[in-house]
Short mmCIF file of N, CA and C in Angstrom, two decimals:
data_model
loop_
_atom_site.label_atom_id
_atom_site.label_comp_id
_atom_site.label_asym_id
_atom_site.label_seq_id
_atom_site.Cartn_x
_atom_site.Cartn_y
_atom_site.Cartn_z
N LEU C 22 0.81 -1.19 0.00
CA LEU C 22 0.00 0.00 0.00
C LEU C 22 0.85 1.26 0.00
N GLY C 23 2.04 1.18 0.53
CA GLY C 23 2.86 2.37 0.66
C GLY C 23 3.79 2.63 -0.50
N LEU C 24 3.97 1.67 -1.40
CA LEU C 24 4.91 1.87 -2.50
C LEU C 24 4.48 2.99 -3.43
N SER C 25 3.22 3.05 -3.78
CA SER C 25 2.76 4.09 -4.69
C SER C 25 2.89 5.47 -4.04
N TYR C 26 2.63 5.55 -2.75
CA TYR C 26 2.78 6.81 -2.03
C TYR C 26 4.25 7.24 -1.99
N ALA C 27 5.13 6.27 -1.75
CA ALA C 27 6.56 6.59 -1.71
C ALA C 27 7.04 7.06 -3.08
N MET C 28 6.59 6.43 -4.14
CA MET C 28 7.01 6.83 -5.47
C MET C 28 6.48 8.21 -5.82
N ALA C 29 5.26 8.50 -5.42
CA ALA C 29 4.68 9.82 -5.71
C ALA C 29 5.44 10.93 -5.00
N ASN C 30 5.99 10.65 -3.82
CA ASN C 30 6.68 11.68 -3.06
C ASN C 30 8.17 11.78 -3.34
N THR C 31 8.78 10.73 -3.87
CA THR C 31 10.22 10.76 -4.10
C THR C 31 10.59 10.95 -5.57
N GLY C 32 9.68 10.62 -6.45
CA GLY C 32 10.02 10.67 -7.87
C GLY C 32 10.51 9.31 -8.33
N ILE C 33 10.49 9.10 -9.63
CA ILE C 33 10.81 7.77 -10.17
C ILE C 33 12.28 7.40 -9.93
N ALA C 34 13.20 8.32 -10.20
CA ALA C 34 14.63 8.00 -10.09
C ALA C 34 15.01 7.65 -8.65
N LEU C 35 14.67 8.51 -7.70
CA LEU C 35 15.01 8.25 -6.31
C LEU C 35 14.28 7.02 -5.78
N PHE C 36 13.04 6.79 -6.25
CA PHE C 36 12.29 5.61 -5.82
C PHE C 36 12.99 4.34 -6.28
N ILE C 37 13.47 4.33 -7.52
CA ILE C 37 14.17 3.14 -8.03
C ILE C 37 15.46 2.90 -7.24
N ILE C 38 16.18 3.97 -6.91
CA ILE C 38 17.40 3.82 -6.12
C ILE C 38 17.08 3.26 -4.73
N LEU C 39 16.07 3.83 -4.08
CA LEU C 39 15.68 3.34 -2.74
C LEU C 39 15.18 1.90 -2.79
N LEU C 40 14.40 1.58 -3.81
CA LEU C 40 13.89 0.21 -3.95
C LEU C 40 15.02 -0.78 -4.20
N THR C 41 16.04 -0.35 -4.94
CA THR C 41 17.20 -1.20 -5.18
C THR C 41 17.94 -1.47 -3.88
N PHE C 42 18.16 -0.43 -3.06
CA PHE C 42 18.83 -0.63 -1.77
C PHE C 42 18.02 -1.52 -0.84
N VAL C 43 16.72 -1.33 -0.78
CA VAL C 43 15.88 -2.17 0.06
C VAL C 43 15.93 -3.62 -0.42
N SER C 44 15.94 -3.82 -1.72
CA SER C 44 16.03 -5.18 -2.27
C SER C 44 17.35 -5.84 -1.90
N ILE C 45 18.44 -5.08 -1.99
CA ILE C 45 19.76 -5.63 -1.64
C ILE C 45 19.80 -6.00 -0.16
N PHE C 46 19.30 -5.12 0.71
CA PHE C 46 19.27 -5.43 2.15
C PHE C 46 18.38 -6.63 2.45
N SER C 47 17.27 -6.75 1.76
CA SER C 47 16.38 -7.90 1.96
C SER C 47 17.07 -9.19 1.53
N LEU C 48 17.74 -9.14 0.39
CA LEU C 48 18.46 -10.31 -0.10
C LEU C 48 19.54 -10.72 0.90
N TYR C 49 20.26 -9.76 1.44
CA TYR C 49 21.32 -10.06 2.40
C TYR C 49 20.73 -10.64 3.68
N SER C 50 19.60 -10.12 4.13
CA SER C 50 19.00 -10.65 5.35
C SER C 50 18.52 -12.08 5.14
N VAL C 51 17.98 -12.39 3.97
CA VAL C 51 17.58 -13.77 3.68
C VAL C 51 18.81 -14.67 3.63
N HIS C 52 19.91 -14.16 3.06
CA HIS C 52 21.16 -14.93 3.04
C HIS C 52 21.63 -15.24 4.46
N LEU C 53 21.60 -14.23 5.35
CA LEU C 53 22.00 -14.45 6.73
C LEU C 53 21.07 -15.44 7.43
N LEU C 54 19.79 -15.33 7.16
CA LEU C 54 18.83 -16.24 7.78
C LEU C 54 19.08 -17.68 7.34
N LEU C 55 19.31 -17.88 6.05
CA LEU C 55 19.57 -19.23 5.57
C LEU C 55 20.90 -19.78 6.10
N LYS C 56 21.89 -18.90 6.21
CA LYS C 56 23.18 -19.33 6.73
C LYS C 56 23.06 -19.76 8.20
N THR C 57 22.37 -18.96 9.00
CA THR C 57 22.20 -19.34 10.41
C THR C 57 21.30 -20.57 10.55
N ALA C 58 20.32 -20.70 9.67
CA ALA C 58 19.46 -21.88 9.72
C ALA C 58 20.25 -23.12 9.38
N ASN C 59 21.15 -23.01 8.41
CA ASN C 59 21.97 -24.17 8.02
C ASN C 59 22.95 -24.55 9.12
N GLU C 60 23.58 -23.57 9.73
CA GLU C 60 24.56 -23.86 10.79
C GLU C 60 23.89 -24.26 12.09
N GLY C 61 22.74 -23.71 12.37
CA GLY C 61 22.06 -24.00 13.63
C GLY C 61 21.16 -25.22 13.56
N GLY C 62 20.86 -25.68 12.37
CA GLY C 62 20.01 -26.85 12.21
C GLY C 62 18.54 -26.57 12.44
N SER C 63 18.14 -25.31 12.35
CA SER C 63 16.74 -24.94 12.57
C SER C 63 16.18 -24.36 11.28
N LEU C 64 14.97 -24.77 10.94
CA LEU C 64 14.34 -24.25 9.75
C LEU C 64 13.18 -23.32 10.05
N LEU C 65 12.86 -23.12 11.31
CA LEU C 65 11.77 -22.24 11.71
C LEU C 65 12.33 -21.03 12.44
N TYR C 66 11.67 -19.89 12.23
CA TYR C 66 12.11 -18.67 12.90
C TYR C 66 12.08 -18.82 14.41
N GLU C 67 11.04 -19.48 14.93
CA GLU C 67 10.93 -19.64 16.37
C GLU C 67 12.08 -20.46 16.92
N GLN C 68 12.47 -21.51 16.20
CA GLN C 68 13.59 -22.34 16.65
C GLN C 68 14.90 -21.56 16.64
N LEU C 69 15.09 -20.75 15.60
CA LEU C 69 16.30 -19.92 15.55
C LEU C 69 16.32 -18.92 16.71
N GLY C 70 15.16 -18.30 16.97
CA GLY C 70 15.08 -17.37 18.08
C GLY C 70 15.36 -18.05 19.41
N HIS C 71 14.85 -19.27 19.56
CA HIS C 71 15.05 -20.01 20.81
C HIS C 71 16.52 -20.38 20.99
N LYS C 72 17.17 -20.82 19.90
CA LYS C 72 18.57 -21.20 20.01
C LYS C 72 19.47 -19.99 20.26
N ALA C 73 19.08 -18.84 19.71
CA ALA C 73 19.92 -17.65 19.86
C ALA C 73 19.69 -16.95 21.19
N PHE C 74 18.43 -16.81 21.62
CA PHE C 74 18.13 -15.99 22.78
C PHE C 74 17.25 -16.67 23.81
N GLY C 75 17.02 -17.96 23.69
CA GLY C 75 16.19 -18.68 24.64
C GLY C 75 14.71 -18.41 24.41
N MET C 76 13.95 -18.50 25.48
CA MET C 76 12.50 -18.34 25.39
C MET C 76 12.11 -16.93 24.94
N VAL C 77 12.89 -15.93 25.34
CA VAL C 77 12.61 -14.55 24.92
C VAL C 77 12.71 -14.42 23.40
N GLY C 78 13.72 -15.04 22.80
CA GLY C 78 13.88 -15.01 21.35
C GLY C 78 12.76 -15.74 20.63
N LYS C 79 12.33 -16.86 21.20
CA LYS C 79 11.23 -17.60 20.60
C LYS C 79 9.94 -16.79 20.63
N LEU C 80 9.66 -16.17 21.77
CA LEU C 80 8.44 -15.37 21.89
C LEU C 80 8.50 -14.12 21.02
N THR C 81 9.68 -13.52 20.90
CA THR C 81 9.84 -12.34 20.05
C THR C 81 9.62 -12.71 18.59
N ALA C 82 10.17 -13.82 18.15
CA ALA C 82 9.97 -14.26 16.76
C ALA C 82 8.50 -14.58 16.51
N SER C 83 7.85 -15.26 17.44
CA SER C 83 6.43 -15.57 17.28
C SER C 83 5.59 -14.31 17.23
N GLY C 84 5.89 -13.36 18.12
CA GLY C 84 5.14 -12.10 18.12
C GLY C 84 5.35 -11.31 16.85
N SER C 85 6.57 -11.30 16.35
CA SER C 85 6.87 -10.58 15.11
C SER C 85 6.12 -11.19 13.92
N ILE C 86 6.10 -12.49 13.83
CA ILE C 86 5.38 -13.18 12.75
C ILE C 86 3.88 -12.90 12.86
N THR C 87 3.35 -12.95 14.06
CA THR C 87 1.93 -12.68 14.26
C THR C 87 1.57 -11.26 13.84
N MET C 88 2.38 -10.29 14.23
CA MET C 88 2.10 -8.90 13.87
C MET C 88 2.19 -8.68 12.36
N GLN C 89 3.15 -9.33 11.72
CA GLN C 89 3.27 -9.20 10.27
C GLN C 89 2.05 -9.79 9.57
N ASN C 90 1.58 -10.93 10.04
CA ASN C 90 0.40 -11.55 9.44
C ASN C 90 -0.86 -10.71 9.66
N ILE C 91 -0.99 -10.12 10.85
CA ILE C 91 -2.14 -9.25 11.11
C ILE C 91 -2.09 -8.03 10.19
N GLY C 92 -0.91 -7.47 10.01
CA GLY C 92 -0.76 -6.34 9.10
C GLY C 92 -1.10 -6.69 7.67
N ALA C 93 -0.66 -7.85 7.21
CA ALA C 93 -0.96 -8.28 5.84
C ALA C 93 -2.46 -8.51 5.66
N MET C 94 -3.10 -9.15 6.63
CA MET C 94 -4.54 -9.38 6.53
C MET C 94 -5.32 -8.07 6.58
N SER C 95 -4.88 -7.14 7.42
CA SER C 95 -5.55 -5.85 7.50
C SER C 95 -5.44 -5.08 6.19
N SER C 96 -4.27 -5.12 5.57
CA SER C 96 -4.08 -4.45 4.28
C SER C 96 -4.98 -5.06 3.22
N TYR C 97 -5.06 -6.38 3.22
CA TYR C 97 -5.89 -7.08 2.25
C TYR C 97 -7.36 -6.69 2.43
N LEU C 98 -7.83 -6.69 3.66
CA LEU C 98 -9.23 -6.32 3.90
C LEU C 98 -9.49 -4.86 3.60
N PHE C 99 -8.52 -3.99 3.83
CA PHE C 99 -8.65 -2.57 3.47
C PHE C 99 -8.85 -2.43 1.97
N ILE C 100 -8.05 -3.15 1.19
CA ILE C 100 -8.17 -3.08 -0.27
C ILE C 100 -9.52 -3.61 -0.71
N VAL C 101 -9.95 -4.73 -0.13
CA VAL C 101 -11.24 -5.30 -0.52
C VAL C 101 -12.38 -4.34 -0.18
N LYS C 102 -12.32 -3.70 0.97
CA LYS C 102 -13.43 -2.85 1.40
C LYS C 102 -13.50 -1.55 0.61
N TYR C 103 -12.38 -0.91 0.37
CA TYR C 103 -12.43 0.43 -0.21
C TYR C 103 -12.12 0.48 -1.70
N GLU C 104 -11.37 -0.46 -2.22
CA GLU C 104 -10.97 -0.39 -3.63
C GLU C 104 -11.76 -1.34 -4.53
N LEU C 105 -12.10 -2.53 -4.04
CA LEU C 105 -12.80 -3.49 -4.88
C LEU C 105 -14.16 -2.99 -5.37
N PRO C 106 -14.97 -2.31 -4.54
CA PRO C 106 -16.23 -1.79 -5.07
C PRO C 106 -16.04 -0.80 -6.23
N LEU C 107 -14.99 0.00 -6.16
CA LEU C 107 -14.71 0.94 -7.25
C LEU C 107 -14.30 0.22 -8.52
N VAL C 108 -13.53 -0.84 -8.37
CA VAL C 108 -13.10 -1.63 -9.53
C VAL C 108 -14.30 -2.33 -10.17
N ILE C 109 -15.16 -2.92 -9.36
CA ILE C 109 -16.37 -3.58 -9.88
C ILE C 109 -17.25 -2.57 -10.59
N GLN C 110 -17.42 -1.40 -9.99
CA GLN C 110 -18.25 -0.36 -10.58
C GLN C 110 -17.68 0.09 -11.92
N ALA C 111 -16.37 0.24 -12.01
CA ALA C 111 -15.75 0.66 -13.27
C ALA C 111 -15.83 -0.43 -14.34
N LEU C 112 -15.60 -1.67 -13.95
CA LEU C 112 -15.62 -2.77 -14.93
C LEU C 112 -17.02 -3.04 -15.46
N MET C 113 -18.02 -2.90 -14.59
CA MET C 113 -19.39 -3.17 -15.00
C MET C 113 -20.10 -1.92 -15.52
N ASN C 114 -19.40 -0.77 -15.49
CA ASN C 114 -19.94 0.49 -15.98
C ASN C 114 -21.28 0.82 -15.31
N ILE C 115 -21.27 0.80 -13.98
CA ILE C 115 -22.47 1.06 -13.19
C ILE C 115 -22.45 2.50 -12.71
N GLU C 116 -23.53 3.22 -12.97
CA GLU C 116 -23.63 4.61 -12.53
C GLU C 116 -24.35 4.71 -11.18
N ASP C 117 -25.49 4.05 -11.06
CA ASP C 117 -26.29 4.10 -9.83
C ASP C 117 -25.89 2.95 -8.93
N THR C 118 -25.37 3.26 -7.75
CA THR C 118 -24.87 2.22 -6.83
C THR C 118 -25.83 1.94 -5.69
N ASN C 119 -27.00 2.51 -5.69
CA ASN C 119 -27.94 2.32 -4.59
C ASN C 119 -28.50 0.90 -4.59
N GLY C 120 -28.39 0.25 -3.44
CA GLY C 120 -29.01 -1.06 -3.26
C GLY C 120 -28.22 -2.23 -3.82
N LEU C 121 -27.06 -2.02 -4.37
CA LEU C 121 -26.27 -3.13 -4.91
C LEU C 121 -25.31 -3.63 -3.82
N TRP C 122 -25.59 -4.83 -3.33
CA TRP C 122 -24.82 -5.35 -2.20
C TRP C 122 -23.36 -5.56 -2.57
N TYR C 123 -23.08 -5.92 -3.80
CA TYR C 123 -21.70 -6.22 -4.18
C TYR C 123 -20.87 -4.95 -4.40
N LEU C 124 -21.46 -3.79 -4.23
CA LEU C 124 -20.70 -2.54 -4.26
C LEU C 124 -20.57 -1.93 -2.86
N ASN C 125 -21.00 -2.68 -1.85
CA ASN C 125 -20.87 -2.25 -0.46
C ASN C 125 -19.63 -2.95 0.13
N GLY C 126 -18.63 -2.17 0.50
CA GLY C 126 -17.38 -2.73 1.01
C GLY C 126 -17.55 -3.55 2.28
N ASP C 127 -18.52 -3.18 3.12
CA ASP C 127 -18.74 -3.96 4.34
C ASP C 127 -19.16 -5.38 4.03
N TYR C 128 -20.08 -5.54 3.06
CA TYR C 128 -20.51 -6.88 2.67
C TYR C 128 -19.38 -7.67 2.03
N LEU C 129 -18.55 -7.00 1.23
CA LEU C 129 -17.44 -7.69 0.59
C LEU C 129 -16.42 -8.18 1.61
N VAL C 130 -16.13 -7.36 2.62
CA VAL C 130 -15.20 -7.79 3.66
C VAL C 130 -15.77 -8.97 4.43
N LEU C 131 -17.06 -8.92 4.74
CA LEU C 131 -17.70 -10.02 5.44
C LEU C 131 -17.66 -11.29 4.58
N LEU C 132 -17.93 -11.14 3.30
CA LEU C 132 -17.90 -12.30 2.40
C LEU C 132 -16.51 -12.90 2.32
N VAL C 133 -15.49 -12.07 2.19
CA VAL C 133 -14.12 -12.56 2.14
C VAL C 133 -13.75 -13.24 3.45
N SER C 134 -14.16 -12.67 4.57
CA SER C 134 -13.87 -13.29 5.88
C SER C 134 -14.53 -14.65 6.02
N LEU C 135 -15.75 -14.79 5.52
CA LEU C 135 -16.45 -16.07 5.59
C LEU C 135 -15.83 -17.11 4.68
N VAL C 136 -15.39 -16.68 3.50
CA VAL C 136 -14.78 -17.62 2.55
C VAL C 136 -13.43 -18.11 3.05
N LEU C 137 -12.66 -17.21 3.65
CA LEU C 137 -11.33 -17.60 4.14
C LEU C 137 -11.46 -18.33 5.45
#
């Protein structure tokens, strides 16, 4: 959700430079994670946290994963609620939106929550 905002405020050239640096740092962090997983014999973040810092590390890794998942789900539901009705309206060329349940973001979020 934030990439388009960042590009609008930094410009294309600076955005590409920043995105390249972020990509390089992400690649390096994955490299470090795989290296420590290989040497430590752990394939799960929680196990790595436990081996490195004990129970505090395990709980921190679990909490971090939980918060990331909550953030991802919240972003997904935000897009479904506020953007999907506009996309449906544009694709179906609908002018009058009164009474159409599939153009109400609340119903769409509820539907997505029930399906998942």
